[in-house]
Coordinates of C-alpha atoms in Angstrom, one line a residue:
Chain L
X1068 CA 45.3 56.4 62.1
X1069 CA 47.9 56.6 59.5
X1070 CA 48.6 53.4 57.5
X1071 CA 51.9 51.8 58.0
X1072 CA 54.3 51.4 55.1
X1073 CA 56.5 48.8 56.9
X1074 CA 55.8 45.4 58.4
X1075 CA 52.9 45.4 60.9
X1076 CA 53.8 45.2 64.6
X1077 CA 51.5 43.9 67.2
X1078 CA 50.9 45.6 70.5
X1079 CA 52.9 43.0 72.2
X1080 CA 55.9 43.9 70.1
X1081 CA 55.8 47.6 71.1
X1082 CA 59.0 47.3 73.1
X1083 CA 61.9 49.7 73.5
X1084 CA 63.9 47.6 71.0
X1085 CA 61.2 48.5 68.4
X1086 CA 61.5 52.1 69.6
X1087 CA 65.2 52.1 68.7
X1088 CA 65.3 50.0 65.6
X1089 CA 61.7 50.4 64.2
X1090 CA 60.1 53.5 65.7
X1091 CA 57.3 53.5 63.0
X1092 CA 56.1 50.1 64.2
X1093 CA 56.5 51.0 67.8
X1094 CA 54.2 54.0 67.6
X1095 CA 51.7 52.1 65.4
X1096 CA 51.5 49.4 68.0
X1097 CA 51.2 52.1 70.7
X1098 CA 48.5 54.0 68.9
X1099 CA 45.4 52.0 70.0
X1100 CA 46.4 52.2 73.6
X1101 CA 45.2 55.0 75.9
X1102 CA 47.7 57.7 76.5
X1103 CA 50.1 56.9 79.3
X1104 CA 52.5 59.6 80.4
X1105 CA 54.2 57.6 83.1
X1106 CA 56.9 55.8 81.0
X1107 CA 57.6 58.9 78.8
X1108 CA 57.8 61.0 81.9
X1109 CA 60.3 58.6 83.5
X1110 CA 62.4 58.6 80.3
X1111 CA 62.5 62.4 80.3
X1112 CA 63.2 62.4 84.0
X1113 CA 66.2 60.1 83.6
X1114 CA 67.5 62.3 80.8
X1115 CA 67.1 65.3 83.1
X1116 CA 68.9 63.5 86.0
X1117 CA 71.8 62.6 83.8
X1118 CA 72.0 66.2 82.6
X1119 CA 71.9 67.4 86.2
X1120 CA 74.8 65.1 87.1
X1121 CA 76.9 66.6 84.2
X1122 CA 75.9 70.2 85.2
X1123 CA 76.8 69.5 88.8
X1124 CA 80.2 68.1 88.1
X1125 CA 81.1 70.9 85.8
X1126 CA 79.8 73.7 88.1
X1127 CA 81.1 72.2 91.3
X1128 CA 84.6 71.3 90.2
X1129 CA 85.1 74.6 88.4
X1130 CA 83.7 76.8 91.1
X1131 CA 85.8 75.0 93.8
X1132 CA 88.9 75.6 91.7
X1133 CA 88.4 79.3 91.1
X1134 CA 89.4 81.7 93.8
X1135 CA 86.9 84.4 93.1
X1136 CA 86.5 86.6 96.2
X1137 CA 83.2 86.0 98.0
X1138 CA 82.4 82.6 96.5
X1139 CA 85.0 80.5 98.1
X1140 CA 83.5 77.1 99.2
X1141 CA 80.3 77.7 97.3
X1142 CA 81.1 75.1 94.6
X1143 CA 78.6 72.7 96.0
X1144 CA 75.8 75.2 96.1
X1145 CA 76.5 76.4 92.6
X1146 CA 76.7 72.8 91.5
X1147 CA 73.4 72.0 93.0
X1148 CA 71.8 75.1 91.4
X1149 CA 73.2 74.0 88.1
X1150 CA 71.9 70.5 88.5
X1151 CA 68.4 71.6 89.5
X1152 CA 68.4 74.0 86.5
X1153 CA 69.4 71.3 84.1
X1154 CA 66.6 69.0 85.4
X1155 CA 64.0 71.7 85.1
X1156 CA 65.3 72.7 81.7
X1157 CA 65.0 69.1 80.4
X1158 CA 61.4 68.8 81.7
X1159 CA 60.4 72.1 80.2
X1160 CA 62.1 71.3 76.9
X1161 CA 59.9 68.2 76.7
X1162 CA 56.8 70.3 76.9
X1163 CA 58.2 73.0 74.6
X1164 CA 59.2 70.5 71.9
X1165 CA 55.8 69.0 72.0
X1166 CA 54.1 72.4 71.9
X1167 CA 56.3 73.4 68.9
X1168 CA 55.5 70.2 67.1
X1169 CA 51.8 70.6 67.9
X1170 CA 51.7 74.1 66.6
X1171 CA 53.7 73.4 63.4
X1172 CA 51.7 70.3 62.7
X1173 CA 48.5 72.4 62.7
X1174 CA 49.8 73.9 59.5
X1175 CA 49.5 70.5 57.9
X1176 CA 46.0 70.1 59.4
X1177 CA 47.3 67.6 61.9
X1178 CA 44.8 66.2 64.4
X1179 CA 45.3 64.4 67.7
X1180 CA 45.4 65.3 71.3
X1181 CA 48.3 67.1 72.9
X1182 CA 48.9 64.5 75.6
X1183 CA 49.4 61.7 73.1
X1184 CA 52.0 63.8 71.3
X1185 CA 53.5 64.7 74.6
X1186 CA 53.8 61.0 75.4
X1187 CA 55.4 60.1 72.0
X1188 CA 57.9 63.0 72.2
X1189 CA 58.8 61.7 75.7
X1190 CA 59.5 58.2 74.2
X1191 CA 61.7 60.0 71.7
X1192 CA 64.1 61.0 74.5
X1193 CA 65.4 57.5 74.8
X1194 CA 68.5 58.3 72.6
X1195 CA 69.2 61.2 74.7
X1196 CA 69.5 59.0 77.8
X1197 CA 72.3 57.1 76.0
X1198 CA 73.8 60.3 74.7
X1199 CA 73.6 61.9 78.2
X1200 CA 75.5 58.9 79.7
X1201 CA 78.2 59.3 77.0
X1202 CA 78.4 63.0 77.5
X1203 CA 78.7 62.6 81.3
X1204 CA 81.6 60.2 80.9
X1205 CA 83.4 62.5 78.5
X1206 CA 82.7 65.6 80.6
X1207 CA 84.0 63.9 83.7
X1208 CA 87.1 62.7 81.9
X1209 CA 87.6 66.2 80.6
X1210 CA 87.1 67.9 84.0
X1211 CA 89.4 65.4 85.8
X1212 CA 92.3 66.1 83.4
X1213 CA 91.7 69.8 83.3
X1214 CA 94.4 72.0 84.7
X1215 CA 92.6 74.8 86.3
X1216 CA 94.4 78.0 86.8
X1217 CA 94.0 80.1 89.9
X1218 CA 91.7 82.9 88.8
X1219 CA 90.7 85.8 91.0
X1220 CA 89.3 88.1 88.3
X1221 CA 85.8 87.5 87.0
X1222 CA 86.8 88.6 83.5
X1223 CA 89.7 86.1 83.5
X1224 CA 87.2 83.4 84.5
X1225 CA 85.0 84.4 81.6
X1226 CA 87.8 84.3 79.2
X1227 CA 89.1 81.0 80.5
X1228 CA 85.6 79.5 80.4
X1229 CA 85.3 80.5 76.7
X1230 CA 88.5 78.6 75.9
X1231 CA 86.9 75.4 77.4
X1232 CA 84.4 75.3 74.6
X1233 CA 87.2 75.3 72.1
X1234 CA 88.7 72.1 73.6
X1235 CA 88.5 69.2 71.2
X1236 CA 87.0 67.0 73.9
X1237 CA 84.2 69.4 74.6
X1238 CA 83.6 69.9 70.9
X1239 CA 83.4 66.2 70.4
X1240 CA 81.0 65.9 73.3
X1241 CA 78.8 68.5 71.7
X1242 CA 78.9 66.8 68.4
X1243 CA 78.0 63.5 70.0
X1244 CA 75.1 65.2 71.8
X1245 CA 73.9 66.6 68.5
X1246 CA 74.1 63.1 66.9
X1247 CA 71.8 61.7 69.6
X1248 CA 69.5 64.7 69.1
X1249 CA 69.2 63.8 65.4
X1250 CA 68.4 60.2 66.5
X1251 CA 65.7 61.6 68.8
X1252 CA 64.4 63.7 65.9
X1253 CA 64.1 60.7 63.7
X1254 CA 62.0 58.9 66.4
X1255 CA 59.9 62.1 66.9
X1256 CA 59.1 62.1 63.1
X1257 CA 57.3 58.8 63.5
X1258 CA 55.8 59.8 66.8
X1259 CA 54.4 63.1 65.4
X1260 CA 53.2 61.3 62.3
X1261 CA 51.2 58.8 64.4
X1262 CA 50.0 61.2 67.1
X1263 CA 49.0 64.0 64.7
X1264 CA 47.8 61.8 61.8
X1265 CA 50.3 63.4 59.4
X1266 CA 52.0 62.0 56.3
X1267 CA 55.6 61.0 56.8
X1268 CA 56.7 64.0 54.7
X1269 CA 54.6 66.5 56.8
X1270 CA 55.8 64.9 60.0
X1271 CA 59.4 65.2 58.9
X1272 CA 59.0 68.9 58.1
X1273 CA 57.2 69.4 61.4
X1274 CA 60.1 67.9 63.4
X1275 CA 63.1 68.7 61.3
X1276 CA 62.5 72.4 60.9
X1277 CA 62.6 73.3 64.6
X1278 CA 65.2 70.7 65.4
X1279 CA 67.6 71.9 62.6
X1280 CA 67.1 75.4 63.8
X1281 CA 68.1 74.2 67.3
X1282 CA 71.1 72.3 66.0
X1283 CA 72.3 75.3 63.9
X1284 CA 71.9 77.5 67.0
X1285 CA 74.1 75.0 68.9
X1286 CA 76.8 74.4 66.2
X1287 CA 77.3 77.9 64.8
X1288 CA 78.6 79.5 68.0
X1289 CA 81.0 76.7 68.3
X1290 CA 82.3 77.1 64.8
X1291 CA 82.5 80.9 65.1
X1292 CA 84.6 80.7 68.3
Chain D
X660 CA 118.4 160.9 176.2
X661 CA 118.4 157.2 175.3
X662 CA 115.3 157.8 173.0
X663 CA 117.2 160.5 171.1
X664 CA 120.3 158.3 170.6
X665 CA 118.1 155.6 169.1
X666 CA 116.4 158.0 166.7
X667 CA 119.8 159.2 165.5
X668 CA 121.0 155.6 165.0
X669 CA 117.9 154.8 162.9
X670 CA 118.4 157.9 160.8
X671 CA 122.0 157.0 160.1
X672 CA 120.9 153.4 159.0
X673 CA 118.3 154.9 156.7
X674 CA 120.8 157.2 155.1
X675 CA 123.2 154.3 154.5
X676 CA 120.5 152.3 152.8
X677 CA 119.6 155.2 150.5
X678 CA 123.2 155.7 149.5
X679 CA 123.6 152.0 148.8
X680 CA 120.5 152.0 146.6
X681 CA 121.6 155.0 144.5
X682 CA 124.9 153.5 143.4
X683 CA 125.6 153.5 139.6
X684 CA 124.9 150.1 137.8
X685 CA 126.8 150.4 134.5
X686 CA 130.1 148.7 133.7
X687 CA 132.7 148.0 135.0
X688 CA 130.6 147.7 138.1
X689 CA 128.8 144.4 138.6
X690 CA 125.1 144.7 138.8
X691 CA 123.4 144.6 142.2
X692 CA 120.3 142.6 142.2
X693 CA 118.0 141.2 144.9
X694 CA 117.9 140.8 148.6
X695 CA 119.6 138.0 150.5
X696 CA 117.7 134.9 151.4
X697 CA 116.0 135.0 154.7
X698 CA 117.9 133.7 157.7
X699 CA 117.5 129.9 157.9
X700 CA 116.6 129.6 154.2
X701 CA 118.7 126.7 153.0
X702 CA 117.6 126.8 149.3
X703 CA 120.6 125.6 147.3
X704 CA 121.9 127.8 144.5
X705 CA 120.8 127.2 140.9
X706 CA 124.0 125.4 140.0
X707 CA 127.5 125.0 141.2
X708 CA 128.7 125.1 144.8
X709 CA 126.6 125.7 147.8
X710 CA 126.5 129.1 149.5
X711 CA 130.0 129.7 150.8
X712 CA 130.3 131.4 154.2
X713 CA 133.1 131.7 156.6
X714 CA 133.2 132.9 160.1
X715 CA 133.3 136.6 160.2
X716 CA 132.8 137.0 156.5
X717 CA 129.7 138.8 155.2
X718 CA 130.2 137.9 151.6
X719 CA 128.7 134.7 150.3
X720 CA 128.7 132.9 146.9
X721 CA 125.1 132.3 146.2
X722 CA 125.5 130.3 142.9
X723 CA 127.8 129.4 140.1
X724 CA 126.6 128.7 136.6
X725 CA 128.6 127.2 133.7
X726 CA 127.3 127.3 130.2
X727 CA 127.5 124.7 128.8
X728 CA 127.4 122.7 132.1
X729 CA 130.1 120.3 131.0
X730 CA 132.9 121.4 128.7
X731 CA 134.6 119.2 126.1
X732 CA 138.3 119.7 125.3
X733 CA 138.7 122.9 123.4
X734 CA 135.3 124.2 124.4
X735 CA 134.8 127.8 125.6
X736 CA 132.3 128.4 128.3
X737 CA 130.8 131.1 130.4
X738 CA 131.2 130.9 134.2
X739 CA 129.0 133.1 136.2
X740 CA 129.6 133.6 140.0
X741 CA 126.9 135.3 142.0
X742 CA 127.9 136.9 145.3
X743 CA 125.7 138.3 148.0
X744 CA 126.5 140.7 150.9
X745 CA 125.0 139.0 154.0
X746 CA 126.0 141.7 156.3
X747 CA 124.2 144.8 157.5
X748 CA 126.6 147.3 156.0
X749 CA 127.9 147.8 152.4
X750 CA 131.2 146.3 151.3
X751 CA 133.6 147.6 148.7
X752 CA 135.7 144.8 147.2
X753 CA 138.8 146.0 145.4
X754 CA 138.7 143.6 142.4
X755 CA 137.3 140.2 141.3
X756 CA 139.5 137.5 139.8
X757 CA 139.2 133.9 138.6
X758 CA 142.4 132.0 138.6
X759 CA 143.1 129.2 136.1
X760 CA 143.4 125.7 137.4
X761 CA 144.6 122.5 135.6
X762 CA 143.0 122.1 132.2
X763 CA 140.7 125.1 132.6
X764 CA 142.1 128.5 131.7
X765 CA 140.5 131.8 132.2
X766 CA 140.3 133.9 129.0
X767 CA 139.1 137.2 130.6
X768 CA 141.0 139.7 132.6
X769 CA 140.0 140.2 136.3
X770 CA 137.4 142.8 137.1
X771 CA 139.7 145.8 137.9
X772 CA 137.0 147.5 140.1
X773 CA 134.0 146.2 141.7
X774 CA 132.3 149.0 143.5
X775 CA 130.1 148.7 146.6
X776 CA 127.9 145.8 147.3
X777 CA 125.1 147.0 149.5
X778 CA 123.8 145.1 152.5
X779 CA 121.5 142.3 151.4
X780 CA 122.4 142.8 147.7
X781 CA 123.8 140.5 145.1
X782 CA 126.4 140.9 142.4
X783 CA 127.2 138.6 139.5
X784 CA 130.7 138.2 137.9
X785 CA 131.1 136.5 134.5
X786 CA 134.2 134.9 133.2
X787 CA 135.1 133.2 129.9
X788 CA 136.9 129.9 130.5
X789 CA 138.4 127.4 128.1
X790 CA 138.8 123.7 128.6
X791 CA 142.0 121.9 127.8
X792 CA 143.2 118.5 128.6
X793 CA 143.1 116.1 130.3
X794 CA 139.4 115.4 131.1
X795 CA 138.4 115.8 134.7
X796 CA 137.2 118.3 137.2
X797 CA 139.2 121.6 137.6
X798 CA 138.7 124.1 140.4
X799 CA 139.5 127.6 139.2
X800 CA 139.5 129.9 142.2
X801 CA 137.2 132.9 142.4
X802 CA 138.7 135.7 144.5
X803 CA 137.0 138.8 145.8
X804 CA 139.3 140.7 148.2
X805 CA 137.8 143.5 150.4
X806 CA 140.3 146.0 151.9
X807 CA 140.3 145.9 155.6
X808 CA 137.7 143.1 155.7
X809 CA 137.5 139.4 155.2
X810 CA 137.5 138.8 151.4
X811 CA 136.1 135.9 149.5
X812 CA 138.2 133.0 147.9
X813 CA 136.2 130.1 146.6
X814 CA 137.2 127.2 144.3
X815 CA 134.6 126.7 141.6
X816 CA 134.3 123.2 140.1
X817 CA 134.4 123.0 136.3
X818 CA 133.9 119.5 134.6
X819 CA 135.8 118.7 131.4
X820 CA 134.5 115.7 129.5
X821 CA 135.5 115.1 125.9
X822 CA 133.4 112.0 125.3
X823 CA 131.9 112.3 121.8
X824 CA 128.5 110.9 120.7
X825 CA 128.7 107.2 119.9
X826 CA 128.0 106.1 116.4
X827 CA 127.1 102.5 115.5
X828 CA 125.5 100.6 112.6
X829 CA 122.0 99.3 113.3
X830 CA 121.6 97.9 109.8
X831 CA 123.9 97.4 106.9
X832 CA 124.1 94.8 104.0
X833 CA 126.7 92.2 104.1
X834 CA 127.9 93.2 100.6
X835 CA 126.8 95.8 98.1
X836 CA 125.7 95.1 94.5
X837 CA 126.9 97.7 91.9
X838 CA 124.1 100.2 91.2
X839 CA 121.6 98.8 93.7
X840 CA 120.4 100.8 96.6
X841 CA 120.9 99.3 100.1
X842 CA 119.8 100.6 103.4
X843 CA 122.3 101.6 106.0
X844 CA 121.0 102.8 109.4
X845 CA 123.2 104.5 111.9
X846 CA 122.5 104.9 115.6
X847 CA 123.8 108.0 117.4
X848 CA 123.9 107.8 121.1
X849 CA 124.7 110.6 123.6
X850 CA 126.8 109.2 126.5
X851 CA 127.6 112.6 127.8
X852 CA 126.1 113.9 131.0
X853 CA 124.4 116.8 129.3
X854 CA 122.3 117.4 126.2
X855 CA 123.9 118.2 122.9
X856 CA 122.3 120.2 120.1
X857 CA 122.3 120.5 116.3
X858 CA 123.3 116.8 115.7
X859 CA 123.5 116.1 112.0
X860 CA 125.0 113.1 110.0
X861 CA 126.3 113.6 106.5
X862 CA 127.9 110.9 104.4
X863 CA 131.1 112.1 102.7
X864 CA 133.2 110.6 99.9
X865 CA 133.1 109.6 96.3
X866 CA 131.8 106.6 94.3
X867 CA 128.4 106.4 95.9
X868 CA 125.2 108.3 96.1
X869 CA 123.1 108.7 99.3
X870 CA 119.5 109.5 100.0
X871 CA 118.9 111.6 102.0
X872 CA 122.1 113.6 101.5
X873 CA 122.2 114.3 105.2
X874 CA 120.1 113.4 108.3
X875 CA 119.4 116.1 110.8
X876 CA 118.6 114.8 114.3
X877 CA 118.7 118.1 116.3
X878 CA 118.8 118.0 120.1
X879 CA 119.9 114.8 121.8
X880 CA 119.3 114.6 125.6
X881 CA 121.8 112.9 127.8
X882 CA 121.8 109.1 127.5
X883 CA 119.4 109.3 124.5
X884 CA 119.7 107.6 121.1
X885 CA 118.5 108.5 117.6
X886 CA 118.8 106.7 114.3
X887 CA 119.7 108.1 110.9
X888 CA 118.7 105.9 107.9
X889 CA 120.4 106.2 104.5
X890 CA 119.9 104.5 101.1
X891 CA 123.3 104.1 99.6
X892 CA 124.0 103.2 96.0
X893 CA 127.6 102.1 95.5
X894 CA 129.2 102.1 92.1
X895 CA 132.6 100.9 93.1
X896 CA 134.5 99.7 96.2
X897 CA 134.4 102.8 98.4
X898 CA 134.8 104.0 102.0
X899 CA 132.0 106.2 103.1
X900 CA 132.9 108.7 105.9
X901 CA 129.8 109.6 108.0
X902 CA 130.5 113.0 109.3
X903 CA 128.8 113.7 112.6
X904 CA 128.4 117.4 113.6
X905 CA 127.2 118.3 117.0
X906 CA 127.1 121.4 119.3
X907 CA 128.0 121.6 123.0
X908 CA 126.7 125.1 123.8
X909 CA 128.0 127.2 121.0
X910 CA 131.0 125.0 120.5
X911 CA 130.9 123.0 117.2
X912 CA 132.3 119.5 117.1
X913 CA 132.9 117.2 114.1
X914 CA 133.7 113.5 114.3
X915 CA 133.9 111.1 111.4
X916 CA 133.1 107.4 111.2
X917 CA 134.4 105.5 108.2
X918 CA 132.5 102.5 106.7
X919 CA 134.1 100.5 104.0
X920 CA 131.7 99.0 101.4
X921 CA 132.7 96.0 99.4
X922 CA 130.9 95.1 96.1
X923 CA 129.9 91.5 95.7
X924 CA 126.9 89.2 95.5
X925 CA 124.7 89.2 98.5
X926 CA 124.3 85.9 100.3
X927 CA 120.8 86.8 101.4
X928 CA 119.2 87.9 98.2
X929 CA 116.2 86.0 96.7
X930 CA 117.2 83.0 94.6
X931 CA 114.3 82.0 92.4
X932 CA 114.4 78.5 90.9
X933 CA 112.0 77.0 88.3
X934 CA 111.1 73.4 88.3
X935 CA 108.4 70.8 87.6
X936 CA 107.9 71.8 84.0
X937 CA 105.0 70.5 82.0
X938 CA 104.7 71.6 78.4
X939 CA 101.6 71.0 76.3
X940 CA 100.9 72.1 72.8
X941 CA 97.4 73.3 72.3
X942 CA 95.4 73.8 69.2
X943 CA 96.8 76.7 67.1
X944 CA 100.3 75.9 68.0
X945 CA 100.1 77.6 71.4
X946 CA 102.2 76.1 74.1
X947 CA 101.0 75.8 77.6
X948 CA 103.9 75.7 80.0
X949 CA 103.2 75.0 83.7
X950 CA 105.7 74.7 86.5
X951 CA 106.7 75.7 90.0
X952 CA 108.8 78.6 91.1
X953 CA 110.6 78.4 94.5
X954 CA 112.5 81.0 96.5
X955 CA 115.7 79.3 97.6
X956 CA 117.1 82.6 98.9
X957 CA 117.0 84.1 102.4
X958 CA 115.0 87.2 101.7
X959 CA 111.5 87.7 100.1
X960 CA 111.2 88.3 96.4
X961 CA 108.6 91.0 95.5
X962 CA 106.6 91.5 92.4
X963 CA 107.7 88.2 90.8
X964 CA 106.6 88.0 87.1
X965 CA 107.4 85.1 84.7
X966 CA 107.2 85.7 81.0
X967 CA 108.4 83.7 77.9
X968 CA 111.4 85.4 76.3
X969 CA 113.8 84.9 73.4
X970 CA 112.2 84.3 70.0
X971 CA 109.0 83.0 71.5
X972 CA 105.8 85.1 71.3
X973 CA 103.6 85.4 74.4
X974 CA 100.1 84.3 73.8
X975 CA 96.7 84.4 75.6
X976 CA 95.4 83.6 78.1
X977 CA 98.6 83.9 80.0
X978 CA 101.2 85.8 78.1
X979 CA 102.9 86.4 81.4
X980 CA 102.2 85.2 84.9
X981 CA 102.3 87.4 88.0
X982 CA 103.3 85.4 91.1
X983 CA 103.5 88.4 93.4
X984 CA 105.5 88.1 96.6
X985 CA 107.4 84.9 97.3
X986 CA 108.7 84.3 100.8
X987 CA 111.9 82.3 101.4
X988 CA 111.4 78.6 101.1
X989 CA 108.0 79.2 99.6
X990 CA 106.9 78.2 96.1
X991 CA 104.1 78.9 93.7
X992 CA 102.7 77.4 90.6
X993 CA 102.7 79.3 87.3
X994 CA 101.6 78.8 83.7
X995 CA 102.4 80.8 80.6
X996 CA 101.2 80.6 77.0
X997 CA 103.5 81.3 74.0
X998 CA 104.1 80.5 70.4
X999 CA 107.5 78.9 69.6
X1000 CA 107.6 77.3 66.2
X1001 CA 110.6 75.2 65.4
X1002 CA 112.4 76.0 68.6
X1003 CA 114.0 73.3 70.7
X1004 CA 113.9 75.4 73.9
X1005 CA 112.4 78.6 75.2
X1006 CA 113.8 81.0 77.8
X1007 CA 111.6 82.0 80.8
X1008 CA 112.4 85.4 82.1
X1009 CA 111.9 85.9 85.8
X1010 CA 111.7 89.5 87.0
X1011 CA 111.4 90.5 90.6
X1012 CA 112.3 93.1 93.2
X1013 CA 114.0 93.1 96.6
X1014 CA 112.7 94.8 99.7
X1015 CA 114.4 98.1 98.6
X1016 CA 112.6 98.0 95.2
X1017 CA 115.8 97.1 93.3
X1018 CA 114.8 95.3 90.1
X1019 CA 116.4 91.9 89.3
X1020 CA 116.0 89.6 86.3
X1021 CA 117.0 86.0 85.8
X1022 CA 116.5 83.5 83.0
X1023 CA 115.8 79.8 82.8
X1024 CA 115.5 77.7 79.7
X1025 CA 112.8 75.0 79.2
X1026 CA 113.3 72.3 76.5
X1027 CA 110.6 71.6 74.0
X1028 CA 110.7 68.0 72.9
X1029 CA 109.9 66.9 69.3
X1030 CA 106.6 65.4 70.4
X1031 CA 105.6 68.8 71.7
X1032 CA 106.2 70.4 68.3
X1033 CA 103.1 68.6 67.1
X1034 CA 99.5 69.4 68.0
X1035 CA 99.4 66.6 70.5
X1036 CA 96.5 68.2 72.3
X1037 CA 94.1 67.9 69.4
X1038 CA 95.4 64.8 67.7
X1039 CA 96.7 62.2 70.2
X1040 CA 94.8 63.0 73.3
X1041 CA 91.5 63.4 71.6
X1042 CA 91.8 60.4 69.3
X1043 CA 89.6 58.1 71.3
X1044 CA 86.9 60.8 71.6
X1045 CA 87.0 61.4 67.8
X1046 CA 86.8 57.6 67.2
X1047 CA 83.9 57.3 69.6
X1048 CA 82.1 60.1 67.8
X1049 CA 82.6 58.4 64.4
X1050 CA 81.4 55.0 65.8
X1051 CA 78.4 56.6 67.3
X1052 CA 77.7 58.5 64.1
X1053 CA 77.8 55.3 62.2
X1054 CA 75.6 53.4 64.6
X1055 CA 73.0 56.2 64.8
X1056 CA 73.1 56.6 61.0
X1057 CA 72.5 52.9 60.6
X1058 CA 69.6 52.9 63.0
X1059 CA 68.0 55.9 61.3
X1060 CA 68.5 54.3 57.9
X1061 CA 67.0 51.1 59.1
X1062 CA 64.0 52.8 60.6
X1063 CA 63.2 54.3 57.2
X1064 CA 63.8 51.1 55.3
X1065 CA 61.1 49.1 57.2

């Protein structure tokens, strides 16, 4: 395994506090242990559930308020579909992130099993749990104070929905989500470094390139509109 | 001998019948027609008096017909008296006359010659009569003297009724607004005992326009009713004379009903009131104005549209708001977006139509406070969110920094 440049951490100290304040030591302490996907999976699941709650409240409230012909009273159904979609998307994103990091790290001759990398990327979702809670509160506050017009034209609904993304509250919620994404990326750097036996520089490139592409893809549309 | 006498008598009867059938039929002789009804046949005549008989008299009045059946004052009608010879030998009346009675005068001269009415034949006599006043039933006497025989003298009833069709207003506004079309509906009833024809209503006068210019109803049976709707647009105080033309037979009658129209403000028209304003300034200086609109009038308002007016500039997504129809005592919410830099108030223009499609417009001003002149939406309301984002950024930045320092 890669040598640590910071203070050594024992296995007993591989706590979530270390994951937050000293992820390098956390993964070094975790490295000798066999791969365990239970806790990472739970973390990702919690992230997905929080995202599902946010998606439900947005979808259900908005759909109930809109008077589009043929979908009256379907707010709950649409909300449930949105929630399930958000949960599945989060779980898939976990695997996709890991696969992307795994493939990119191969360019740096990285070695290490996929499941271990999957486990470490799952641990890296801890900041997004916190970020998800903050986003849920902000979104709920936004939706509660939203004055929803009575719209019967699908085009008008589309135009009005586009204006929501321009609201400062929603823009702040997006920026906050990106901040937590950056925090996760920071943890992923140390996780990839440990799981794929890479140098810190190579691990940073492996993680930051796809993450920055993702962040740019999220921020640019917001700035354009 | 007796057999010979019978043969001679039958031959004489046959000759008499032949002579009777060969009589000329042109004027001035009345036309002979069909045979008499069979004995015991009590079928009543087509119109008029029943068959008139008198002891020893062989002439009978089979029917009398008056066209039109009931005359109005001044009307001219045609009275036809049909006479039959019920005897077994021809008769030769000297003349046929109809004597005036009461309000009914006879316009024609008597028939100077009549000719022979064969046994079992009919003959019709036609006279022109004119109705005067007063209304009632007159009995001009038809006289058909036969020299040496019992003649015929029969009073023929003729009814005179000058009752005109009744005109009433089914629908009319309480007042008229200048230049606005209002609906006026007339009901025309026929209280007469007989049908009238060619009924037509035409508004006459100045200072107004009417659509349609006239309403043709046509025939109107006895005790029947028809309606004639008009859309009237009044420009000034005016009295509209509705001219009613109708025909009794070929007699034309004209009666007029005057309807005064007064300009003013209707007490029943829609009265739209705006209230419950909330003004919010959004990013980019766009104002979002929400509120309620209530119809405090007594009639529905159609096609209600609210738009910012004056110096303000309508903006997306709601440069104007279509409320649609608004029933009395009903209300609806609305919202409009507009740009109004450095303005203390903005007018809201409400346009709507009444049931006749007349456009109306009213205006209501909404004050914009000084606070709303600022971008409160992006600065004040979102200040906690921005602060939260900054704090989180600082905390996350510190944690990332710390993770790299160890």
